[in-house]
Structures are given as structure tokens and as C-alpha cells.
XYZ file of C-alpha atoms in Angstrom:
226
model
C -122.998 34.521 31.996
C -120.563 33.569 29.262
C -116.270 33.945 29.152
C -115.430 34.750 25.305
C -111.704 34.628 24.721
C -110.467 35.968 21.070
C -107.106 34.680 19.423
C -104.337 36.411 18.974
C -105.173 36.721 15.082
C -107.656 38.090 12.907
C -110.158 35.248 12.303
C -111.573 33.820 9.419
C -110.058 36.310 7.112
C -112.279 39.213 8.874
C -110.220 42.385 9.397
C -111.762 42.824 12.626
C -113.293 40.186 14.187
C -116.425 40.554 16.414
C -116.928 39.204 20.207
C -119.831 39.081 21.343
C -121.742 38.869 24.617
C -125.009 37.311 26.115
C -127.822 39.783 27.961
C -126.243 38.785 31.343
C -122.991 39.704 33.200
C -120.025 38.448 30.432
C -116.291 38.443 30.625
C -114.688 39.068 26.998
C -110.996 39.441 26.374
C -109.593 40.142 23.288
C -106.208 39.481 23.530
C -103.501 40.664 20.389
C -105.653 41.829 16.733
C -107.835 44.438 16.134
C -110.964 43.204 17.596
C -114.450 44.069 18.032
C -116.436 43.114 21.265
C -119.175 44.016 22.269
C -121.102 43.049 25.018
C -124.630 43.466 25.155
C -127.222 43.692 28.241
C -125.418 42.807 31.399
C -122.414 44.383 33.614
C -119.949 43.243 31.807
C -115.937 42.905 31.716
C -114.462 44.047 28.088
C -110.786 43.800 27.952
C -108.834 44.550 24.043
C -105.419 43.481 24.773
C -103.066 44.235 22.397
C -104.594 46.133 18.868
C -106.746 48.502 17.535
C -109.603 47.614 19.396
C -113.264 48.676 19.621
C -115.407 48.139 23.031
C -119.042 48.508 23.270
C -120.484 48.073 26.592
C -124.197 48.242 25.487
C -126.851 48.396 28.318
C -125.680 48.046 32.420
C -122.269 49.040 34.251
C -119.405 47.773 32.111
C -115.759 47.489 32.616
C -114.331 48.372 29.531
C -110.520 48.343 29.013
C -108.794 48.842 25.689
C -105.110 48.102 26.957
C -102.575 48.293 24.150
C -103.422 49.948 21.051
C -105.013 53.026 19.535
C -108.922 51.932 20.816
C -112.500 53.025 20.889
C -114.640 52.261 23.762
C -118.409 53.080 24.127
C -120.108 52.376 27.445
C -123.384 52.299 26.179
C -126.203 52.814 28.478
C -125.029 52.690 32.501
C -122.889 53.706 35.055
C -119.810 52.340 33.348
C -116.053 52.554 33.692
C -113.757 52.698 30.686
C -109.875 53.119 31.111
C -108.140 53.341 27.611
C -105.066 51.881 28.317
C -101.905 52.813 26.013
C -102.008 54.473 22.956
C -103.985 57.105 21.645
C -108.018 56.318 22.584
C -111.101 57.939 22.147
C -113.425 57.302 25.072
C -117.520 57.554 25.096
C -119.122 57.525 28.188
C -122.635 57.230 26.698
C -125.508 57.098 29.410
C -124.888 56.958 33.089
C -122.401 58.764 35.108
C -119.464 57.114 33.930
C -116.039 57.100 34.882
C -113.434 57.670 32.256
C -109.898 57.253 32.320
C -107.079 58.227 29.179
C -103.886 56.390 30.687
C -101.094 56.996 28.309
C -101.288 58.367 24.687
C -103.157 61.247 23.223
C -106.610 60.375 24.345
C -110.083 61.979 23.207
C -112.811 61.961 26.380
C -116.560 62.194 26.165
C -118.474 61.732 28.998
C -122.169 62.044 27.243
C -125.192 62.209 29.734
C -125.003 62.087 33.028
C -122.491 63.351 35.896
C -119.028 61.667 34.287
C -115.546 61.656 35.868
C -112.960 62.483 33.248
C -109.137 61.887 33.960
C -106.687 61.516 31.025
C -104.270 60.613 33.589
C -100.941 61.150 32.791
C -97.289 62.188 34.494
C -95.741 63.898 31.575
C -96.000 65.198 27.956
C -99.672 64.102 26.265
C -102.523 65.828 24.929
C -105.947 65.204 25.552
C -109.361 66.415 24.940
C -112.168 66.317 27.451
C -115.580 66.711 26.976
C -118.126 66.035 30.115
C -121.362 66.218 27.742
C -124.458 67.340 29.680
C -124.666 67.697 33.579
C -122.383 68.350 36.357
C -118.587 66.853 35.276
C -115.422 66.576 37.179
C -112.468 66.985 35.321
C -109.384 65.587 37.001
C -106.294 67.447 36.208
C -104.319 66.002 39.168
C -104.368 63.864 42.333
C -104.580 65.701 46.272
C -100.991 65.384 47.444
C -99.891 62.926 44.534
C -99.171 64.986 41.308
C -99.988 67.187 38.131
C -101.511 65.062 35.389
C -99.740 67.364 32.521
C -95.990 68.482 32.653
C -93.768 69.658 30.771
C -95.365 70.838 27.464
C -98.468 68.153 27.540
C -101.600 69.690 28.835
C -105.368 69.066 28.846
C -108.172 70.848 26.752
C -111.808 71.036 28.084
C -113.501 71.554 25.356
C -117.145 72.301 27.356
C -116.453 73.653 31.011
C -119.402 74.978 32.481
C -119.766 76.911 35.811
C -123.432 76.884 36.093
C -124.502 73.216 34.587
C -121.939 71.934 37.871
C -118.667 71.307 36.301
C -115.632 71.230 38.920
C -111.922 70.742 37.929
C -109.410 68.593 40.391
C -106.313 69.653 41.283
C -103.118 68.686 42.869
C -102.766 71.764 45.071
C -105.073 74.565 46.947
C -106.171 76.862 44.377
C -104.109 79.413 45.063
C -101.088 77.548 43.682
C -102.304 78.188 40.477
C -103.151 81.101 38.108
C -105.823 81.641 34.943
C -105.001 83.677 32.157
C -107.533 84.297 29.494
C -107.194 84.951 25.730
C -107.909 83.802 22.059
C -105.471 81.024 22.046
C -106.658 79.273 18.807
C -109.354 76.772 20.442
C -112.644 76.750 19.328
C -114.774 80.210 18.228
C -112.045 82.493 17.656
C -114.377 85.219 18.694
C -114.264 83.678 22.277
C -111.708 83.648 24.693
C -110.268 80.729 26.603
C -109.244 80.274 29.883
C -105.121 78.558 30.616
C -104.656 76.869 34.155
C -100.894 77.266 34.755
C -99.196 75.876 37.582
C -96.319 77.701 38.016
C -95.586 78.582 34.669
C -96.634 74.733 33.610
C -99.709 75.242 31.479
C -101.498 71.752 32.750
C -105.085 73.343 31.045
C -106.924 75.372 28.607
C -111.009 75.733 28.887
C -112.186 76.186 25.428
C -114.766 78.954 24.816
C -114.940 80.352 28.608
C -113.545 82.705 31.136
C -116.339 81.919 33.482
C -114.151 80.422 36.216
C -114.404 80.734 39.919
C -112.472 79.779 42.695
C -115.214 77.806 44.094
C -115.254 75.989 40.529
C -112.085 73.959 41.478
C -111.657 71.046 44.017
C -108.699 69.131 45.641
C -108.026 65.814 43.275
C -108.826 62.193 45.295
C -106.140 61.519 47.499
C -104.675 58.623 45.007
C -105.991 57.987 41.775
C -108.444 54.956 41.434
């Protein structure tokens, strides 16, 4: 088990320097500079900080969090869980069922294979693309009893929704608060229509390439988000 703290500058004249782990459990931290860490066998603790930074899990159940700073993060192989932080991430759960979290920004999430939780988690205006990959996904457009993820002009697209494979969609409210309107709104095969979740006249969603939705296809969101 190893602790690996970066600096708070790009070392040794290397654009982006590289942290890495052991094959056991290892806690690796960043801090500010665009950093690379990546941490190998184990279940391990990746932390950015502040920059650009990539995050590679590798193999067993990371914690990967980018913080500040447009980052990438890769969970490898495992049931990890990778929370972007601020700024505008891309998120990959790899394999496992993996728990995936945007935070603030414009955030790109890929769950991969395996039964992922996807939740850009936001309270306001942000875009962000969600992909759950192969098996049964939950995408988590809002919290039981807490609030919509989107507002205002921000909303979610699900690029790969799937009725049969399992896929269910969180939201705030009962079901019946909301409304689906299909058309050809620009996403994906234009010879396909997609699906808009509006709440209220809020559009919060838009399921690319489907208007194979059900009633039973949507839950109630966790109580609180965690």
C-alpha cells in the first residue's frame, strides 16, 4: 500500500506528469497541474486536484475523483466509483457496475459493461451525455423528494436507453408529473425519433434514437444523492 502525493507543478519539464500506483490498495493525490495517475491492481483512492487531469483506476474498486479541471477518468476493471468534480469531464466506467457521477460542468458519461449508475448531477443549466454501455443502467435525472438534476435550459441526453436490456430512469417526482413527447429533434439517426422528458414544460431529458418508453421504465430517484 503506497501514498503518492504530486506537486503542484509539472515535473521535470513533462507536460503531464505520471503517478503511479503499486498492485495493492494506493492513495494518489494529484494536487494543482495536469497530471496523470494511474493506479494499477488494488482498490485504490485517485484524487486530481486542481488541472486537467487523467485517472486510471486499472484492475479492483477505485475511487476516482478528478476535482477541479476539465478531467478524464477510467475505472478500469471493477466495481468502481468516479465523481468528476468541476469542469467539463468525460467519465468511463470500464468493467464492473460502476457508479458515475458528472458534478458540475458539461460532463460526457459512459458506463461500459456491467449494471452502471449514471448521474450528471446538477441543480441548474449543464449539458451532459450519458451512455450506460451494455446491461441494465440507471440513469439518475433527479433525487426522491430532493430535486430535478436539469433546470432551466440544461438538460440530459441518453444517448442508449433501452427498455428491454433493463435500463430505468430516476426521477424527482411520481411519473405522472411528467410528460414524453417524441420527434426528430436533431440527435442521433435522423431517421429515428427521440423521446423529451419534460417536467412541466422544463425539458430535464431527451432519449436518443427511441420512443420505447414505459411507465414502468421510470423509478423514484434515492431519497438524497450519495
Amino acid at each position: 500500500m503506497a501514498t503518492i502525493n504530486g506537486t503542484n507543478f509539472n515535473d521535470n519539464g513533462i507536460d503531464k506528469p505520471m503517478l503511479v500506483g503499486t498492485n495493492e490498495a494506493d492513495s494518489i493525490y494529484g494536487k494543482a497541474g495536469n497530471d496523470i495517475l494511474s493506479g494499477l491492481g488494488g482498490n485504490d483512492y485517485l484524487e486530481g486536484g486542481i488541472g486537467n487531469d487523467q485517472l486510471y483506476g486499472g484492475i479492483g474498486n477505485d475511487d476516482l475523483r478528478g476535482e477541479a479541471g476539465n478531467d478524464y477518468l477510467n475505472g478500469g476493471i471493477g466495481n468502481d466509483y468516479l465523481n468528476g468534480g468541476t469542469g467539463s469531464d468525460k467519465l468511463y466506467g470500464g468493467t464492473g457496475n460502476d457508479k458515475l457521477w458528472g458534478e458540475g460542468g458539461n460532463d460526457f458519461l459512459t458506463g461500459g459493461i456491467g449494471k452502471d449508475y449514471l448521474n450528471g448531477f446538477s441543480n441548474g443549466t449543464e449539458f451532459d451525455t450519458l451512455s450506460g454501455g451494455a446491461d441494465a443502467d440507471k440513469f439518475v435525472l433527479g433525487a426522491q423528494n430532493y430535486y430535478n438534476f436539469y433546470t432551466g435550459e440544461g438538460f440530459a441526453l441518453i444517448t442508449d436507453f433501452n427498455s428491454l436490456q433493463g435500463d430505468k430512469i430516476a426521477l424527482f417526482e411520481t411519473v405522472d408529473k411528467y410528460s414524453l413527447v417524441s420527434g426528430n429533434f436533431g440527435y442521433g439517426n435522423p431517421n429515428v425519433q427521440d423521446t423529451k422528458i419534460l417536467f412541466g414544460n422544463d425539458e430535464i431529458a431527451v432519449l436518443q434514437d427511441t420512443t420505447n418508453v414505459k411507465a414502468t421504465d421510470f423509478i423514484l430517484g434515492d431519497p438524497f444523492p450519495g
